[in-house]
Coordinates of C-alpha atoms and ligand atoms in Angstrom, one line a residue:
M1 CA 15.4 17.3 16.3
T2 CA 16.4 14.7 18.5
A3 CA 19.2 12.5 17.7
F4 CA 18.9 8.6 18.2
S5 CA 21.7 8.4 20.4
T6 CA 19.7 10.2 23.3
L7 CA 17.7 7.0 23.5
A8 CA 18.8 3.6 25.8
L9 CA 19.2 1.8 22.5
P10 CA 21.2 -1.3 22.4
L11 CA 24.5 -0.9 20.7
P12 CA 23.9 -3.1 17.6
L13 CA 20.7 -0.9 17.0
L14 CA 22.6 2.1 17.0
A15 CA 25.3 0.6 14.5
S16 CA 22.3 -0.1 12.1
L17 CA 21.1 3.1 12.4
E18 CA 24.3 4.5 11.7
A19 CA 24.7 2.3 8.3
L20 CA 21.6 3.4 7.4
G21 CA 22.5 7.0 7.3
Y22 CA 19.5 7.6 10.3
T23 CA 21.0 10.4 13.1
D24 CA 18.0 12.2 14.0
M25 CA 14.5 10.7 14.6
T26 CA 11.6 11.9 12.7
P27 CA 8.8 13.4 14.7
V28 CA 7.0 10.0 14.8
Q29 CA 10.1 8.2 16.2
A30 CA 10.9 11.1 18.7
Q31 CA 7.3 10.9 20.0
S32 CA 6.5 7.3 20.1
L33 CA 10.0 5.4 21.0
P34 CA 10.4 6.9 24.5
P35 CA 7.3 5.4 25.6
M36 CA 7.5 2.2 23.4
L37 CA 11.0 1.7 25.1
A38 CA 9.7 2.2 28.4
G39 CA 7.4 -0.9 27.5
R40 CA 4.1 0.9 27.2
D41 CA 1.3 0.4 24.7
V42 CA 1.1 3.3 22.1
V43 CA -1.5 4.0 19.4
V44 CA 0.0 6.3 16.5
R45 CA -1.6 8.2 14.2
A46 CA 0.7 8.5 11.5
Q47 CA 1.0 8.2 7.5
T48 CA 3.3 6.2 6.0
G49 CA 6.4 8.3 5.0
S50 CA 6.4 9.2 8.5
G51 CA 9.4 6.7 9.5
K52 CA 6.4 4.6 11.6
T53 CA 8.3 1.0 10.5
A54 CA 11.7 2.4 12.0
A55 CA 9.9 3.3 15.4
F56 CA 7.9 -0.2 15.9
G57 CA 11.3 -2.0 14.1
L58 CA 13.6 -0.8 16.6
S59 CA 11.1 -1.2 19.7
L60 CA 10.5 -4.6 18.6
L61 CA 14.3 -5.7 18.3
R62 CA 15.3 -4.5 21.4
S63 CA 12.9 -6.8 23.0
I64 CA 14.0 -10.1 21.2
D65 CA 16.2 -12.4 23.1
V66 CA 18.3 -14.2 20.1
D67 CA 19.0 -17.3 22.6
L68 CA 15.4 -18.1 23.2
I69 CA 14.3 -19.9 19.9
R70 CA 10.5 -18.9 20.3
L71 CA 8.4 -16.4 18.6
Q72 CA 8.7 -13.0 20.6
A73 CA 7.3 -10.3 18.0
L74 CA 4.6 -10.4 15.7
V75 CA 4.0 -8.0 13.0
L76 CA 0.6 -7.9 11.4
C77 CA 0.1 -5.9 8.1
P78 CA -2.8 -5.4 5.8
T79 CA -1.1 -6.6 2.7
R80 CA 1.7 -8.9 1.3
E81 CA 3.6 -6.1 -0.4
L82 CA 3.6 -4.4 3.1
A83 CA 4.7 -6.9 4.9
D84 CA 7.5 -7.8 2.7
Q85 CA 8.3 -3.9 2.8
V86 CA 8.3 -4.2 6.6
G87 CA 10.1 -7.4 7.0
K88 CA 13.0 -5.8 5.0
A89 CA 13.0 -2.7 6.7
I90 CA 13.5 -4.9 10.2
R91 CA 16.0 -7.1 8.5
K92 CA 18.1 -3.9 8.0
L93 CA 17.6 -2.7 11.6
A94 CA 18.6 -6.0 12.8
A95 CA 21.7 -6.5 10.5
N96 CA 24.2 -6.2 13.5
I97 CA 22.3 -8.7 15.7
P98 CA 23.5 -11.9 14.8
N99 CA 21.2 -15.1 14.5
V100 CA 18.0 -13.1 14.4
K101 CA 15.4 -15.1 12.4
L102 CA 12.5 -13.3 11.1
L103 CA 10.1 -14.6 8.6
T104 CA 7.2 -13.0 6.4
L105 CA 3.8 -15.2 6.4
C106 CA 1.5 -14.0 4.0
G107 CA -1.7 -15.3 2.5
G108 CA -1.8 -15.9 -1.2
M109 CA 1.6 -17.9 -1.1
P110 CA 1.5 -21.4 -1.0
L111 CA 1.4 -22.9 2.6
G112 CA 4.2 -25.8 1.8
P113 CA 7.1 -23.7 2.0
Q114 CA 6.1 -21.8 4.7
L115 CA 5.8 -25.0 6.8
A116 CA 8.9 -26.2 6.0
S117 CA 10.8 -23.2 7.1
L118 CA 8.6 -23.2 10.6
T119 CA 10.3 -26.5 11.9
H120 CA 11.8 -24.0 14.6
D121 CA 9.6 -20.8 15.6
P122 CA 11.4 -17.6 14.1
H123 CA 11.9 -14.6 16.7
I124 CA 10.0 -12.3 14.4
V125 CA 6.9 -12.9 12.2
V126 CA 5.6 -10.0 10.1
G127 CA 2.3 -11.2 8.2
T128 CA -1.2 -11.0 7.0
P129 CA -3.9 -11.6 9.8
G130 CA -5.4 -14.5 7.8
R131 CA -2.4 -16.5 7.3
V132 CA -0.9 -16.1 10.6
Q133 CA -4.1 -17.1 12.3
E134 CA -4.3 -20.3 10.2
H135 CA -0.4 -21.0 11.4
L136 CA -1.5 -20.5 15.2
K137 CA -4.5 -22.6 14.5
K138 CA -2.7 -25.1 13.0
G139 CA 0.0 -25.6 15.6
S140 CA 2.9 -24.5 13.1
L141 CA 3.6 -21.3 14.7
H142 CA 3.4 -21.0 18.8
G143 CA 2.4 -17.3 19.9
G144 CA 2.9 -18.1 23.9
G145 CA 6.1 -16.0 23.9
I146 CA 5.2 -13.2 22.1
K147 CA 6.3 -10.0 23.9
V148 CA 5.0 -7.5 21.0
L149 CA 2.5 -7.2 18.9
V150 CA 2.3 -4.8 16.1
L151 CA -0.8 -3.7 14.0
D152 CA 0.4 -1.7 11.3
E153 CA -2.1 0.2 9.2
A154 CA -4.6 -1.0 11.6
D155 CA -7.2 1.3 10.1
R156 CA -6.7 -0.4 6.6
M157 CA -6.6 -4.1 8.3
L158 CA -10.5 -2.8 9.6
D159 CA -11.5 -2.0 6.1
M160 CA -10.2 -5.1 4.6
G161 CA -12.4 -6.9 7.1
F162 CA -9.7 -8.6 9.1
T163 CA -11.0 -7.7 12.8
E164 CA -12.2 -11.1 13.6
A165 CA -9.0 -12.8 12.3
I166 CA -6.8 -9.9 14.6
D167 CA -9.2 -10.9 17.5
D168 CA -8.6 -14.8 17.1
I169 CA -4.9 -14.2 17.1
I170 CA -4.9 -12.0 20.1
G171 CA -6.6 -15.1 21.8
R172 CA -4.0 -17.1 21.1
I173 CA -1.2 -15.7 21.9
A174 CA 0.8 -14.4 25.4
R175 CA -1.9 -12.7 27.4
H176 CA 1.1 -9.8 28.7
H177 CA 2.5 -8.3 25.6
Q178 CA 3.2 -4.9 24.6
T179 CA 0.6 -3.8 21.6
L180 CA 1.7 -1.0 19.3
L181 CA -1.1 0.1 17.0
F182 CA -0.3 2.3 14.1
S183 CA -3.1 3.7 11.8
A184 CA -2.9 6.4 9.3
T185 CA -6.6 7.4 10.2
Y186 CA -8.3 7.0 13.6
P187 CA -11.9 6.2 13.2
D188 CA -14.5 4.7 15.6
G189 CA -13.4 1.3 14.8
M190 CA -9.8 2.0 15.8
R191 CA -11.2 3.2 19.0
A192 CA -13.0 0.5 19.7
I193 CA -10.0 -2.1 18.8
S194 CA -7.4 -0.1 21.1
A195 CA -9.9 -0.2 23.9
R196 CA -10.1 -3.7 23.4
V197 CA -6.6 -4.8 22.7
Q198 CA -4.6 -2.2 24.9
R199 CA -3.8 -1.1 28.2
D200 CA -3.7 2.3 29.2
P201 CA -2.0 3.5 25.7
V202 CA 0.0 6.4 25.2
E203 CA -1.4 8.2 22.1
V204 CA 0.7 9.8 19.8
A205 CA -0.5 11.9 16.6
V206 CA 1.7 13.3 14.2
D207 CA -0.4 15.3 11.4
A208 CA 2.4 17.4 9.8
P209 CA 6.0 17.4 10.3
A210 CA 6.8 20.9 11.4
D211 CA 10.3 20.6 10.7
R212 CA 10.0 19.2 7.6
Q213 CA 8.6 20.0 4.1
P214 CA 5.4 17.8 3.8
A215 CA 5.9 14.7 1.9
I216 CA 2.5 15.2 0.2
E217 CA 1.7 18.5 -1.7
Q218 CA -2.0 19.0 -1.9
R219 CA -3.6 21.5 -4.5
F220 CA -7.3 22.0 -5.1
H221 CA -8.9 23.2 -8.0
E222 CA -12.2 24.2 -8.5
V223 CA -14.1 23.6 -11.7
E224 CA -17.5 23.2 -13.2
P225 CA -18.9 19.8 -13.4
A226 CA -19.1 19.8 -17.2
H227 CA -15.3 20.8 -17.3
K228 CA -14.0 17.9 -15.0
P229 CA -12.8 15.7 -17.8
D230 CA -10.9 18.6 -19.2
A231 CA -9.2 19.6 -16.2
L232 CA -8.1 16.1 -15.5
A233 CA -6.4 15.5 -18.7
Q234 CA -4.6 19.2 -18.5
L235 CA -3.4 18.0 -15.1
L236 CA -2.3 14.7 -16.0
A237 CA -0.9 16.3 -19.0
A238 CA 1.3 18.8 -17.0
A239 CA 2.2 16.1 -14.7
H240 CA 3.8 13.8 -17.8
D241 CA 5.4 16.7 -18.9
T242 CA 7.3 17.7 -15.9
D243 CA 10.2 14.9 -16.5
G244 CA 9.4 13.8 -20.0
A245 CA 8.9 10.2 -19.2
T246 CA 5.2 9.3 -18.6
Q247 CA 4.0 9.4 -14.6
Q248 CA 1.8 6.9 -13.1
A249 CA -1.0 8.1 -11.5
L250 CA -4.1 7.0 -9.7
V251 CA -7.3 8.8 -10.1
F252 CA -10.2 8.2 -7.4
C253 CA -14.0 8.4 -8.2
N254 CA -16.7 8.3 -5.9
M255 CA -19.0 6.1 -8.2
R256 CA -18.2 3.0 -9.8
R257 CA -20.0 4.2 -13.4
E258 CA -18.1 7.2 -13.2
V259 CA -14.8 5.4 -12.7
D260 CA -15.6 3.5 -16.0
A261 CA -16.6 6.8 -18.0
V262 CA -13.5 8.4 -16.5
A263 CA -11.4 6.0 -17.7
Q264 CA -12.8 5.6 -21.4
E265 CA -12.5 9.2 -21.5
L266 CA -8.8 9.1 -20.8
D267 CA -8.3 6.3 -23.1
R268 CA -10.1 8.5 -25.9
R269 CA -7.5 11.4 -25.0
G270 CA -4.3 9.1 -25.7
Y271 CA -3.7 7.7 -22.1
S272 CA -3.2 4.2 -21.3
A273 CA -6.0 4.0 -18.6
L274 CA -7.6 1.2 -16.9
A275 CA -10.9 1.5 -14.5
L276 CA -11.0 -0.7 -11.3
H277 CA -14.0 -1.1 -9.0
G278 CA -16.0 -3.8 -7.5
D279 CA -18.3 -4.9 -10.1
M280 CA -15.4 -6.3 -11.8
E281 CA -14.6 -9.8 -11.6
Q282 CA -11.7 -10.8 -9.4
R283 CA -9.7 -12.1 -12.4
D284 CA -10.1 -8.8 -14.5
R285 CA -9.2 -6.9 -11.1
D286 CA -6.0 -8.6 -10.8
E287 CA -5.4 -8.1 -14.4
V288 CA -5.8 -4.6 -14.4
L289 CA -3.3 -4.5 -11.3
V290 CA -0.8 -6.6 -13.1
R291 CA -0.9 -4.1 -15.8
F292 CA -0.9 -1.0 -13.6
K293 CA 2.4 -2.2 -11.7
N294 CA 4.0 -3.7 -14.7
H295 CA 4.1 -0.2 -16.5
S296 CA 1.4 -0.9 -19.3
C297 CA -0.9 1.3 -18.0
S298 CA -0.4 4.5 -16.8
V299 CA -3.5 6.0 -15.3
L300 CA -5.7 3.7 -12.8
V301 CA -9.0 5.0 -12.5
A302 CA -10.6 3.6 -9.2
T303 CA -13.2 3.6 -6.5
D304 CA -11.9 3.9 -3.0
V305 CA -13.0 0.1 -2.2
A306 CA -11.7 -1.1 -5.0
A307 CA -8.1 0.6 -4.2
R308 CA -8.2 -0.6 -0.6
G309 CA -6.5 -3.9 -1.4
L310 CA -4.2 -2.3 -3.7
D311 CA -0.3 -2.4 -2.8
I312 CA 1.4 0.2 -4.8
V313 CA 4.4 1.7 -3.3
A314 CA 5.4 5.1 -4.3
L315 CA 3.1 7.1 -6.7
P316 CA 4.0 10.5 -8.0
L317 CA 0.6 11.8 -8.3
V318 CA -3.0 11.1 -6.9
V319 CA -5.9 12.8 -8.5
C320 CA -9.1 13.0 -6.5
Y321 CA -11.6 13.7 -9.3
D322 CA -14.4 14.2 -6.8
V323 CA -14.2 15.3 -3.1
A324 CA -14.2 12.2 -0.8
H325 CA -17.4 12.2 1.0
D326 CA -15.4 12.0 4.8
P327 CA -11.8 13.5 5.4
E328 CA -10.7 10.2 6.6
T329 CA -11.1 8.8 2.9
H330 CA -9.8 11.7 1.6
T331 CA -6.3 11.0 4.0
H332 CA -6.5 7.2 2.5
R333 CA -6.4 8.5 -1.0
I334 CA -3.6 10.9 -1.0
G335 CA -1.8 8.5 1.5
R336 CA -1.3 6.6 -2.1
T337 CA 1.8 9.4 -3.1
G338 CA 4.5 10.7 -1.0
R339 CA 5.3 7.0 0.4
A340 CA 9.0 5.9 0.9
G341 CA 10.4 9.3 1.3
L342 CA 9.6 10.5 -1.9
R343 CA 7.3 13.7 -2.4
G344 CA 4.2 13.3 -4.1
L345 CA 1.5 15.6 -5.3
A346 CA -2.2 15.3 -4.6
L347 CA -4.8 16.9 -6.8
T348 CA -8.2 17.3 -5.8
L349 CA -10.9 18.5 -8.3
C350 CA -14.0 20.3 -6.5
T351 CA -17.2 21.7 -8.1
P352 CA -18.8 24.5 -6.1
R353 CA -21.3 22.4 -4.9
E354 CA -18.5 20.1 -3.5
R355 CA -16.9 22.6 -1.4
P356 CA -18.7 22.2 1.7
R357 CA -17.5 18.5 1.7
L358 CA -13.9 19.9 1.1
E359 CA -13.9 22.2 3.9
A360 CA -14.0 19.6 6.1
V361 CA -11.3 17.7 4.6
A362 CA -9.1 20.9 5.0
A363 CA -10.3 21.2 8.7
L364 CA -8.6 17.8 9.2
A365 CA -5.5 18.9 7.7
G366 CA -5.7 22.0 10.2
Q367 CA -4.6 24.7 7.5
P368 CA -7.1 26.4 4.7
P369 CA -7.3 24.5 1.6
P370 CA -4.6 25.3 -0.9
W371 CA -6.7 26.6 -3.8
R372 CA -4.9 26.8 -7.3
T373 CA -6.3 28.4 -10.1
L374 CA -6.6 26.0 -13.4
K375 CA -6.9 28.0 -16.6
L376 CA -8.3 25.4 -19.0
A377 CA -6.5 25.6 -22.2
P378 CA -8.6 24.7 -25.4
A379 CA -7.9 21.3 -26.6
R380 CA -4.9 21.0 -28.9
G381 CA -5.7 17.7 -30.5
K382 CA -4.9 14.1 -29.2
T383 CA -1.5 13.9 -27.7
L384 CA -0.3 10.5 -26.7
H385 CA 0.8 9.8 -23.3
L386 CA 0.9 6.0 -23.5
A387 CA 2.7 3.7 -20.9
P388 CA 5.9 2.4 -21.7
M389 CA 5.1 -1.0 -21.7
K390 CA 2.3 -3.5 -23.0
T391 CA 1.8 -6.6 -21.6
L392 CA 1.4 -10.2 -23.3
V393 CA -0.7 -12.8 -21.5
I394 CA 0.1 -16.6 -21.9
D395 CA -2.7 -19.0 -21.3
A396 CA -0.5 -21.2 -19.1
G397 CA 1.0 -20.9 -15.4
R398 CA 2.5 -22.5 -12.2
R399 CA -0.2 -25.3 -13.0
D400 CA 1.9 -26.0 -16.4
K401 CA 5.3 -25.6 -14.3
L402 CA 5.6 -22.4 -16.4
R403 CA 8.3 -20.2 -14.4
P404 CA 9.4 -16.5 -15.2
G405 CA 12.9 -17.7 -16.3
D406 CA 11.0 -20.0 -18.8
I407 CA 9.3 -16.9 -20.6
L408 CA 12.4 -14.7 -20.4
G409 CA 14.3 -17.6 -21.9
A410 CA 11.8 -18.3 -25.0
L411 CA 11.9 -14.3 -25.7
T412 CA 15.6 -13.7 -25.5
G413 CA 16.5 -16.9 -27.1
D414 CA 16.1 -17.2 -31.0
A415 CA 14.0 -14.1 -31.7
G416 CA 16.5 -11.6 -30.3
L417 CA 14.8 -9.5 -27.8
R418 CA 17.0 -7.8 -25.7
A419 CA 16.5 -9.1 -21.8
E420 CA 16.2 -5.1 -21.0
D421 CA 13.0 -5.0 -23.8
V422 CA 11.3 -7.5 -21.0
G423 CA 9.9 -5.9 -18.1
K424 CA 8.3 -7.6 -15.1
I425 CA 6.6 -11.0 -15.4
D426 CA 4.0 -12.1 -13.3
V427 CA 2.8 -16.1 -13.2
F428 CA -0.5 -17.1 -11.8
A429 CA -2.0 -20.5 -11.5
A430 CA -3.1 -20.5 -15.1
R431 CA -1.7 -17.6 -16.9
A432 CA 1.0 -15.6 -16.9
Y433 CA 1.7 -11.8 -17.9
V434 CA 4.5 -10.2 -19.3
A435 CA 5.4 -6.7 -19.8
I436 CA 7.4 -5.9 -23.0
V437 CA 8.7 -2.4 -24.1
R438 CA 5.8 -0.9 -26.4
A439 CA 7.9 -0.8 -29.4
H440 CA 8.8 -4.3 -29.1
A441 CA 5.8 -5.9 -28.1
G442 CA 4.4 -7.0 -31.7
K443 CA 7.6 -8.7 -32.2
A444 CA 7.2 -10.5 -29.1
L445 CA 3.9 -11.8 -29.7
D446 CA 4.9 -13.1 -33.0
R447 CA 7.7 -15.0 -31.6
L448 CA 5.8 -16.5 -29.0
R449 CA 3.1 -17.7 -31.0
V450 CA 5.3 -19.6 -33.4
G451 CA 7.9 -20.4 -31.0
K452 CA 7.8 -22.4 -28.0
V453 CA 7.8 -22.0 -24.2
K454 CA 9.2 -25.0 -22.2
G455 CA 9.0 -26.9 -25.4
R456 CA 5.0 -26.2 -25.7
N457 CA 2.7 -24.0 -27.7
F458 CA 0.5 -21.7 -25.6
R459 CA -2.0 -19.4 -26.4
V460 CA -0.5 -15.8 -26.1
R461 CA -2.2 -12.5 -26.7
L462 CA -1.7 -9.0 -26.4
L463 CA -4.1 -6.7 -23.8
D464 CA -4.6 -3.7 -25.0
Ligands
AMP1 P1 8.0 4.4 6.6 O1 6.9 5.6 7.4 O2 8.2 3.5 7.6 O3 7.3 3.9 5.4 O4 9.3 5.2 6.6 C1 9.2 6.2 5.5 C2 11.1 6.5 5.0 O5 11.8 7.1 5.6 C3 11.5 5.0 4.8 O6 12.4 5.0 3.4 C4 12.7 4.9 5.8 O7 14.2 4.5 5.5 C5 13.2 6.3 6.0 N1 13.5 6.8 7.4 C6 12.8 6.3 8.5 N2 13.5 6.9 9.4 C7 14.3 7.6 9.4 C8 15.1 8.7 10.2 N3 15.1 8.8 11.3 N4 16.2 9.6 9.3 C9 16.2 9.3 8.0 N5 15.3 8.6 7.1 C10 14.1 7.6 8.0

């Protein structure tokens, strides 16, 4: 193990590390920080949970000159949620540097407030490619002083079709800058990007931290095709039982029609399960994600493509219902768990026919597949594994000037629902979703139907 104190980091950064309780570097940090601090371009293959954010965060912060009021570091992330997370992490590291200005600029957020906060360039921007490109084009953001460019989860950005936006951004910023590229996988597209945007990069790959327990425990179960539904239900039930509460899980299938079939089957077996795939309307997809994130759905069954744009932070359990077609996809799938320092469990069901594919996956992990035997227990009737919340949908939103506080107020007012019975509230342009503790959902529905929200009557439904 190597201590941060062995690096030539400015004192304010060392003080922040101490406050965060980080003394030793993670393997990714130990390998990537020395070349980054020496000003080299790096391409780092590392998973979320490896400490990569702190690695590039420290590196970019020590390049910032606070007295220069101009943009000096730009971090591009595939999703808003990741950008928020990264922004927060960098702010913590910057806690002891007075007057650092960091702004997150993401798509899906109104442009007006962003323009208002851009009267002076911030020192650091963390954002999604489309929106950052828009600001650079409009001239509301200036890239001429950028010293460090970070591409975080670059493989996901490629998958999501951001290649052109990234190239355009690079064309609009200072020609001489350091480029730090982070990616969980290293497909050919990434090699091409690296070759295009980096100069003589130092390559760092940390597959499994040798001195720590892996953040993700993988188990492979061989089952006959006909037994997959039983095996899945049994594995989910076992995971649910471990801590009493209903744990959330993400189940991956290779095909859309299988996604629907598996979700229906789980629903029949007493799970709050929903399907997510590309054949669905955008609005239905949004709704499914809202319900999963607000804990009204405990099992999300998805295809790889549908799951790509999904910003879910730490899931305790991922199940691969089929073996992925290539090892990179498998790596993406299991990377959905074991995040943010939490341990995760990744289970893969594998039929005898799928075994050759599984060997390829295991070869990437560099270790023999950890097989587990699974004895299928006879079904003991239907047990319920329902999600703790239910979702109410109100046919009104930002357009009606509806805010989360209005909904919370209506629910906790006369009806006497307790604030702790009300969960996440998501307000979209024309509709709003509110999660209510399952046992009180009926009461909340009645209350909103007869009462008023913001002095008006809106249509309200319960999603089931
Ligand atoms: P990341 O890979 O950036 O998502 O980071 C994973 C988690 O590890 C985050 O919750 C960090 O706060 C934490 N972390 C990062 N670096 C260190 C370190 N050197 N020691 C302990 N925890 C760390």
